[in-house]
Amino acid sequence: MKTQEKTLLGIALAAVLTSPVCFGGASAAGACADGRFLISKEVFGGDTEFSRDAIVIEDSSRVRTAGGCGPVPAKVRTTRTGTARLVATFRPCGRFRGKARLKAVISADCGTMNGTLISKRPRSKVSFGATSSFCGDGIVDPDRGEACDDGNETPGDGCEPGCSETSGSTSTTTTTSTTTTTAPPRCGDGHLDFDSDEYCDDGNQIGGDGCEPDCTPSRPPHTCPPFCDDDTLQPPSS
């Protein structure tokens, strides 16, 4: 082999060995090109129906949030250790009246993001952590097409392993109403009812016991002495 060819081959080999592509740098950026990272606390304060806000990376060149900020251009640079550095500037959105600058580091496995959001209006510097969103993390992510997420791989429990609802899992609760009917008052029920002209009601049909079956008081001769106008003719007293 000629000396010139050996020199060119050596240069090419050195370039390959020292290139970050061969050491996982570019591969990490590619793996995170369409990442979704769920923020552990409120940072942007935008309006969203999402259970937690998220930072969404699109094609390693644009960044937006699930709460409505962006998309805006982003710079994603891969380091020699395999991590990726993300820099982006958001226009006024959410709780920010001015621009907000995002700086973050993404782990080599694209599982976590740690960053800082700096704003002048209002003046604030917020540090946050975020985790990559995936089916099975226990957090429903509608933007990923998840209808449910119960955090397990058990089928038939209402949420399937693919984060879709189990067919026929909708439960219907039937409320049974109990109606209590109160019987109308009557003579002999043991309750005195003046509206029914009851003068007494001892709850039985026994006559001469103080209250007659028609709910009028008994007038036994041994308890009531004879008197004029008692409708009973008494013999003359001796």
Tab-separated table of C-alpha atoms in Angstrom:
chain	number	residue	atom	x	y	z
A	1	MET	CA	0.000	0.000	0.000
A	2	LYS	CA	1.332	3.397	-0.913
A	3	THR	CA	2.317	5.835	1.826
A	4	GLN	CA	-0.304	8.391	0.727
A	5	GLU	CA	-3.084	5.793	0.898
A	6	LYS	CA	-1.964	4.706	4.363
A	7	THR	CA	-2.029	8.317	5.518
A	8	LEU	CA	-5.563	8.878	4.204
A	9	LEU	CA	-6.762	5.630	5.803
A	10	GLY	CA	-5.280	6.647	9.139
A	11	ILE	CA	-6.982	10.030	9.023
A	12	ALA	CA	-10.363	8.456	8.213
A	13	LEU	CA	-10.001	5.895	11.013
A	14	ALA	CA	-9.113	8.596	13.522
A	15	ALA	CA	-12.108	10.634	12.474
A	16	VAL	CA	-14.415	7.655	13.003
A	17	LEU	CA	-12.988	6.821	16.419
A	18	THR	CA	-13.192	10.403	17.686
A	19	SER	CA	-16.637	11.143	16.250
A	20	PRO	CA	-19.414	11.521	18.892
A	21	VAL	CA	-21.677	9.409	16.680
A	22	CYS	CA	-19.694	6.309	17.607
A	23	PHE	CA	-19.873	7.057	21.326
A	24	GLY	CA	-23.612	7.329	21.691
A	25	GLY	CA	-23.837	11.120	21.582
A	26	ALA	CA	-25.846	11.502	18.400
A	27	SER	CA	-27.770	8.321	19.103
A	28	ALA	CA	-28.989	9.812	22.377
A	29	ALA	CA	-30.243	12.910	20.592
A	30	GLY	CA	-31.943	10.761	17.989
A	31	ALA	CA	-33.630	8.634	20.637
A	32	CYS	CA	-34.958	11.771	22.369
A	33	ALA	CA	-35.965	13.473	19.126
A	34	ASP	CA	-39.674	13.015	19.850
A	35	GLY	CA	-39.574	12.784	23.640
A	36	ARG	CA	-42.318	13.774	26.062
A	37	PHE	CA	-41.221	14.647	29.586
A	38	LEU	CA	-43.785	15.021	32.371
A	39	ILE	CA	-42.916	17.934	34.676
A	40	SER	CA	-42.982	17.085	38.369
A	41	LYS	CA	-44.460	20.472	39.390
A	42	GLU	CA	-46.255	23.448	37.856
A	43	VAL	CA	-43.753	25.501	35.893
A	44	PHE	CA	-45.496	27.144	32.946
A	45	GLY	CA	-48.975	27.587	34.429
A	46	GLY	CA	-50.755	27.249	31.100
A	47	ASP	CA	-54.310	26.095	30.541
A	48	THR	CA	-54.438	22.365	29.891
A	49	GLU	CA	-56.733	19.419	30.490
A	50	PHE	CA	-53.617	17.276	30.823
A	51	SER	CA	-53.140	15.879	34.325
A	52	ARG	CA	-49.568	17.243	34.368
A	53	ASP	CA	-47.776	19.652	32.068
A	54	ALA	CA	-45.114	18.229	29.770
A	55	ILE	CA	-42.186	19.393	27.673
A	56	VAL	CA	-42.438	17.935	24.187
A	57	ILE	CA	-39.410	17.681	21.860
A	58	GLU	CA	-40.176	17.413	18.153
A	59	ASP	CA	-37.465	16.197	15.753
A	60	SER	CA	-34.723	17.585	18.023
A	61	SER	CA	-35.418	21.035	16.601
A	62	ARG	CA	-38.649	22.297	18.184
A	63	VAL	CA	-40.008	22.351	21.731
A	64	ARG	CA	-43.496	22.965	23.062
A	65	THR	CA	-45.440	22.288	26.238
A	66	ALA	CA	-48.656	20.364	26.750
A	67	GLY	CA	-50.002	23.533	28.390
A	68	GLY	CA	-49.907	25.554	25.165
A	69	CYS	CA	-46.475	27.212	25.092
A	70	GLY	CA	-44.641	26.957	21.749
A	71	PRO	CA	-43.641	25.274	19.602
A	72	VAL	CA	-40.429	27.267	19.391
A	73	PRO	CA	-37.032	26.503	17.819
A	74	ALA	CA	-34.712	24.504	20.073
A	75	LYS	CA	-31.067	23.512	20.160
A	76	VAL	CA	-30.275	19.966	21.234
A	77	ARG	CA	-26.561	19.231	21.576
A	78	THR	CA	-25.220	15.831	22.514
A	79	THR	CA	-22.248	15.600	24.864
A	80	ARG	CA	-19.490	13.014	24.883
A	81	THR	CA	-21.043	11.310	27.904
A	82	GLY	CA	-24.230	10.649	25.973
A	83	THR	CA	-26.425	13.229	27.670
A	84	ALA	CA	-28.178	15.905	25.631
A	85	ARG	CA	-28.348	19.628	26.398
A	86	LEU	CA	-31.515	21.455	25.433
A	87	VAL	CA	-31.843	25.222	25.041
A	88	ALA	CA	-35.000	27.057	23.927
A	89	THR	CA	-36.670	30.440	24.397
A	90	PHE	CA	-40.442	30.655	24.795
A	91	ARG	CA	-42.424	33.712	23.833
A	92	PRO	CA	-44.943	35.127	26.345
A	93	CYS	CA	-47.279	32.298	27.333
A	94	GLY	CA	-48.845	30.795	30.407
A	95	ARG	CA	-47.795	32.806	33.455
A	96	PHE	CA	-44.962	34.534	31.577
A	97	ARG	CA	-45.569	38.085	30.304
A	98	GLY	CA	-42.144	38.139	28.673
A	99	LYS	CA	-39.780	35.593	27.212
A	100	ALA	CA	-38.748	32.543	29.229
A	101	ARG	CA	-35.485	30.708	28.580
A	102	LEU	CA	-35.316	26.958	29.074
A	103	LYS	CA	-32.060	25.127	29.764
A	104	ALA	CA	-32.168	21.401	30.435
A	105	VAL	CA	-30.086	18.233	30.441
A	106	ILE	CA	-31.572	14.944	29.213
A	107	SER	CA	-30.137	11.664	30.467
A	108	ALA	CA	-28.396	9.320	28.014
A	109	ASP	CA	-31.299	6.860	28.170
A	110	CYS	CA	-33.804	9.695	27.557
A	111	GLY	CA	-35.585	8.764	30.780
A	112	THR	CA	-35.197	12.003	32.734
A	113	MET	CA	-34.804	15.729	32.208
A	114	ASN	CA	-33.489	18.265	34.709
A	115	GLY	CA	-33.698	21.907	33.830
A	116	THR	CA	-34.108	25.538	34.735
A	117	LEU	CA	-36.626	28.064	33.442
A	118	ILE	CA	-35.567	31.708	33.709
A	119	SER	CA	-37.985	34.613	33.220
A	120	LYS	CA	-37.782	38.399	33.668
A	121	ARG	CA	-41.542	39.078	33.658
A	122	PRO	CA	-42.230	37.948	36.287
A	123	ARG	CA	-38.660	37.666	37.511
A	124	SER	CA	-38.147	34.049	38.427
A	125	LYS	CA	-35.770	31.136	38.172
A	126	VAL	CA	-37.404	27.762	38.589
A	127	SER	CA	-35.588	24.437	38.632
A	128	PHE	CA	-37.555	21.324	37.798
A	129	GLY	CA	-37.304	17.625	37.127
A	130	ALA	CA	-39.244	15.661	34.525
A	131	THR	CA	-39.589	12.022	33.520
A	132	SER	CA	-40.213	10.500	30.127
A	133	SER	CA	-43.865	9.706	29.501
A	134	PHE	CA	-44.722	6.126	28.596
A	135	CYS	CA	-47.689	3.766	28.783
A	136	GLY	CA	-47.535	2.097	32.181
A	137	ASP	CA	-46.142	5.017	34.192
A	138	GLY	CA	-49.478	5.465	35.977
A	139	ILE	CA	-50.180	8.904	34.475
A	140	VAL	CA	-52.751	9.333	31.717
A	141	ASP	CA	-51.219	11.156	28.748
A	142	PRO	CA	-53.958	11.968	26.203
A	143	ASP	CA	-51.441	13.404	23.723
A	144	ARG	CA	-49.899	9.947	23.499
A	145	GLY	CA	-53.321	8.456	22.785
A	146	GLU	CA	-53.692	7.001	26.288
A	147	ALA	CA	-57.293	6.528	27.369
A	148	CYS	CA	-56.147	5.199	30.745
A	149	ASP	CA	-52.950	4.261	32.590
A	150	ASP	CA	-53.191	2.146	35.741
A	151	GLY	CA	-49.457	1.525	35.983
A	152	ASN	CA	-49.568	-2.233	35.463
A	153	GLU	CA	-49.580	-4.819	32.693
A	154	THR	CA	-52.652	-6.721	33.900
A	155	PRO	CA	-55.253	-7.212	31.145
A	156	GLY	CA	-58.981	-7.151	31.810
A	157	ASP	CA	-58.764	-4.904	34.899
A	158	GLY	CA	-60.352	-1.893	33.225
A	159	CYS	CA	-57.160	-0.626	31.575
A	160	GLU	CA	-55.284	-2.799	29.095
A	161	PRO	CA	-51.462	-2.996	28.824
A	162	GLY	CA	-51.643	-0.732	25.735
A	163	CYS	CA	-53.366	2.000	27.825
A	164	SER	CA	-56.766	1.463	26.215
A	165	GLU	CA	-59.893	0.840	28.236
A	166	THR	CA	-61.013	-2.762	28.643
A	167	SER	CA	-63.971	-3.490	26.382
A	168	GLY	CA	-67.220	-3.484	28.354
A	169	SER	CA	-65.528	-2.169	31.484
A	170	THR	CA	-67.934	0.735	31.876
A	171	SER	CA	-69.849	0.161	35.059
A	172	THR	CA	-73.344	1.422	35.711
A	173	THR	CA	-74.469	2.078	39.227
A	174	THR	CA	-78.186	1.544	39.820
A	175	THR	CA	-79.716	3.391	42.708
A	176	THR	CA	-82.685	1.660	44.318
A	177	SER	CA	-85.232	3.948	45.904
A	178	THR	CA	-87.191	2.630	48.883
A	179	THR	CA	-90.630	4.130	49.405
A	180	THR	CA	-92.150	3.840	52.863
A	181	THR	CA	-95.950	3.818	52.914
A	182	THR	CA	-97.635	4.808	56.165
A	183	ALA	CA	-101.012	3.156	56.838
A	184	PRO	CA	-103.878	5.588	57.503
A	185	PRO	CA	-104.943	5.917	61.138
A	186	ARG	CA	-107.709	3.588	62.322
A	187	CYS	CA	-109.420	2.656	65.514
A	188	GLY	CA	-107.494	-0.143	67.182
A	189	ASP	CA	-104.030	0.775	65.964
A	190	GLY	CA	-102.997	1.930	69.429
A	191	HIS	CA	-102.621	5.578	68.434
A	192	LEU	CA	-105.123	8.170	69.534
A	193	ASP	CA	-106.433	10.096	66.508
A	194	PHE	CA	-108.557	13.092	67.376
A	195	ASP	CA	-109.342	13.798	63.703
A	196	SER	CA	-111.160	10.466	63.548
A	197	ASP	CA	-113.161	11.274	66.698
A	198	GLU	CA	-111.262	8.734	68.776
A	199	TYR	CA	-111.599	9.326	72.513
A	200	CYS	CA	-109.296	6.434	73.324
A	201	ASP	CA	-107.402	3.677	71.513
A	202	ASP	CA	-105.902	0.797	73.493
A	203	GLY	CA	-104.997	-1.260	70.401
A	204	ASN	CA	-107.445	-4.133	70.965
A	205	GLN	CA	-111.049	-5.086	70.376
A	206	ILE	CA	-111.923	-6.007	73.973
A	207	GLY	CA	-114.978	-4.294	75.411
A	208	GLY	CA	-115.328	-3.117	78.982
A	209	ASP	CA	-111.579	-2.738	79.534
A	210	GLY	CA	-111.710	1.023	79.683
A	211	CYS	CA	-111.739	1.618	75.918
A	212	GLU	CA	-114.398	0.077	73.715
A	213	PRO	CA	-113.751	-1.424	70.238
A	214	ASP	CA	-115.179	1.760	68.693
A	215	CYS	CA	-112.597	3.852	70.550
A	216	THR	CA	-115.060	5.311	73.042
A	217	PRO	CA	-114.390	5.069	76.777
A	218	SER	CA	-116.036	2.244	78.747
A	219	ARG	CA	-118.274	3.159	81.677
A	220	PRO	CA	-118.307	0.079	83.883
A	221	PRO	CA	-120.697	0.441	86.831
A	222	HIS	CA	-118.048	-0.641	89.328
A	223	THR	CA	-115.776	2.224	88.452
A	224	CYS	CA	-118.313	4.976	87.891
A	225	PRO	CA	-120.922	5.561	90.626
A	226	PRO	CA	-124.463	6.071	89.409
A	227	PHE	CA	-125.405	9.631	88.755
A	228	CYS	CA	-128.311	11.574	87.256
A	229	ASP	CA	-128.177	11.792	83.464
A	230	ASP	CA	-126.028	8.664	83.107
A	231	ASP	CA	-128.839	7.080	80.993
A	232	THR	CA	-129.234	4.319	83.590
A	233	LEU	CA	-132.334	4.100	85.770
A	234	GLN	CA	-131.382	3.318	89.354
A	235	PRO	CA	-133.843	2.012	91.964
A	236	PRO	CA	-134.777	4.369	94.765
A	237	SER	CA	-132.325	4.389	97.574
A	238	SER	CA	-133.668	3.096	100.894
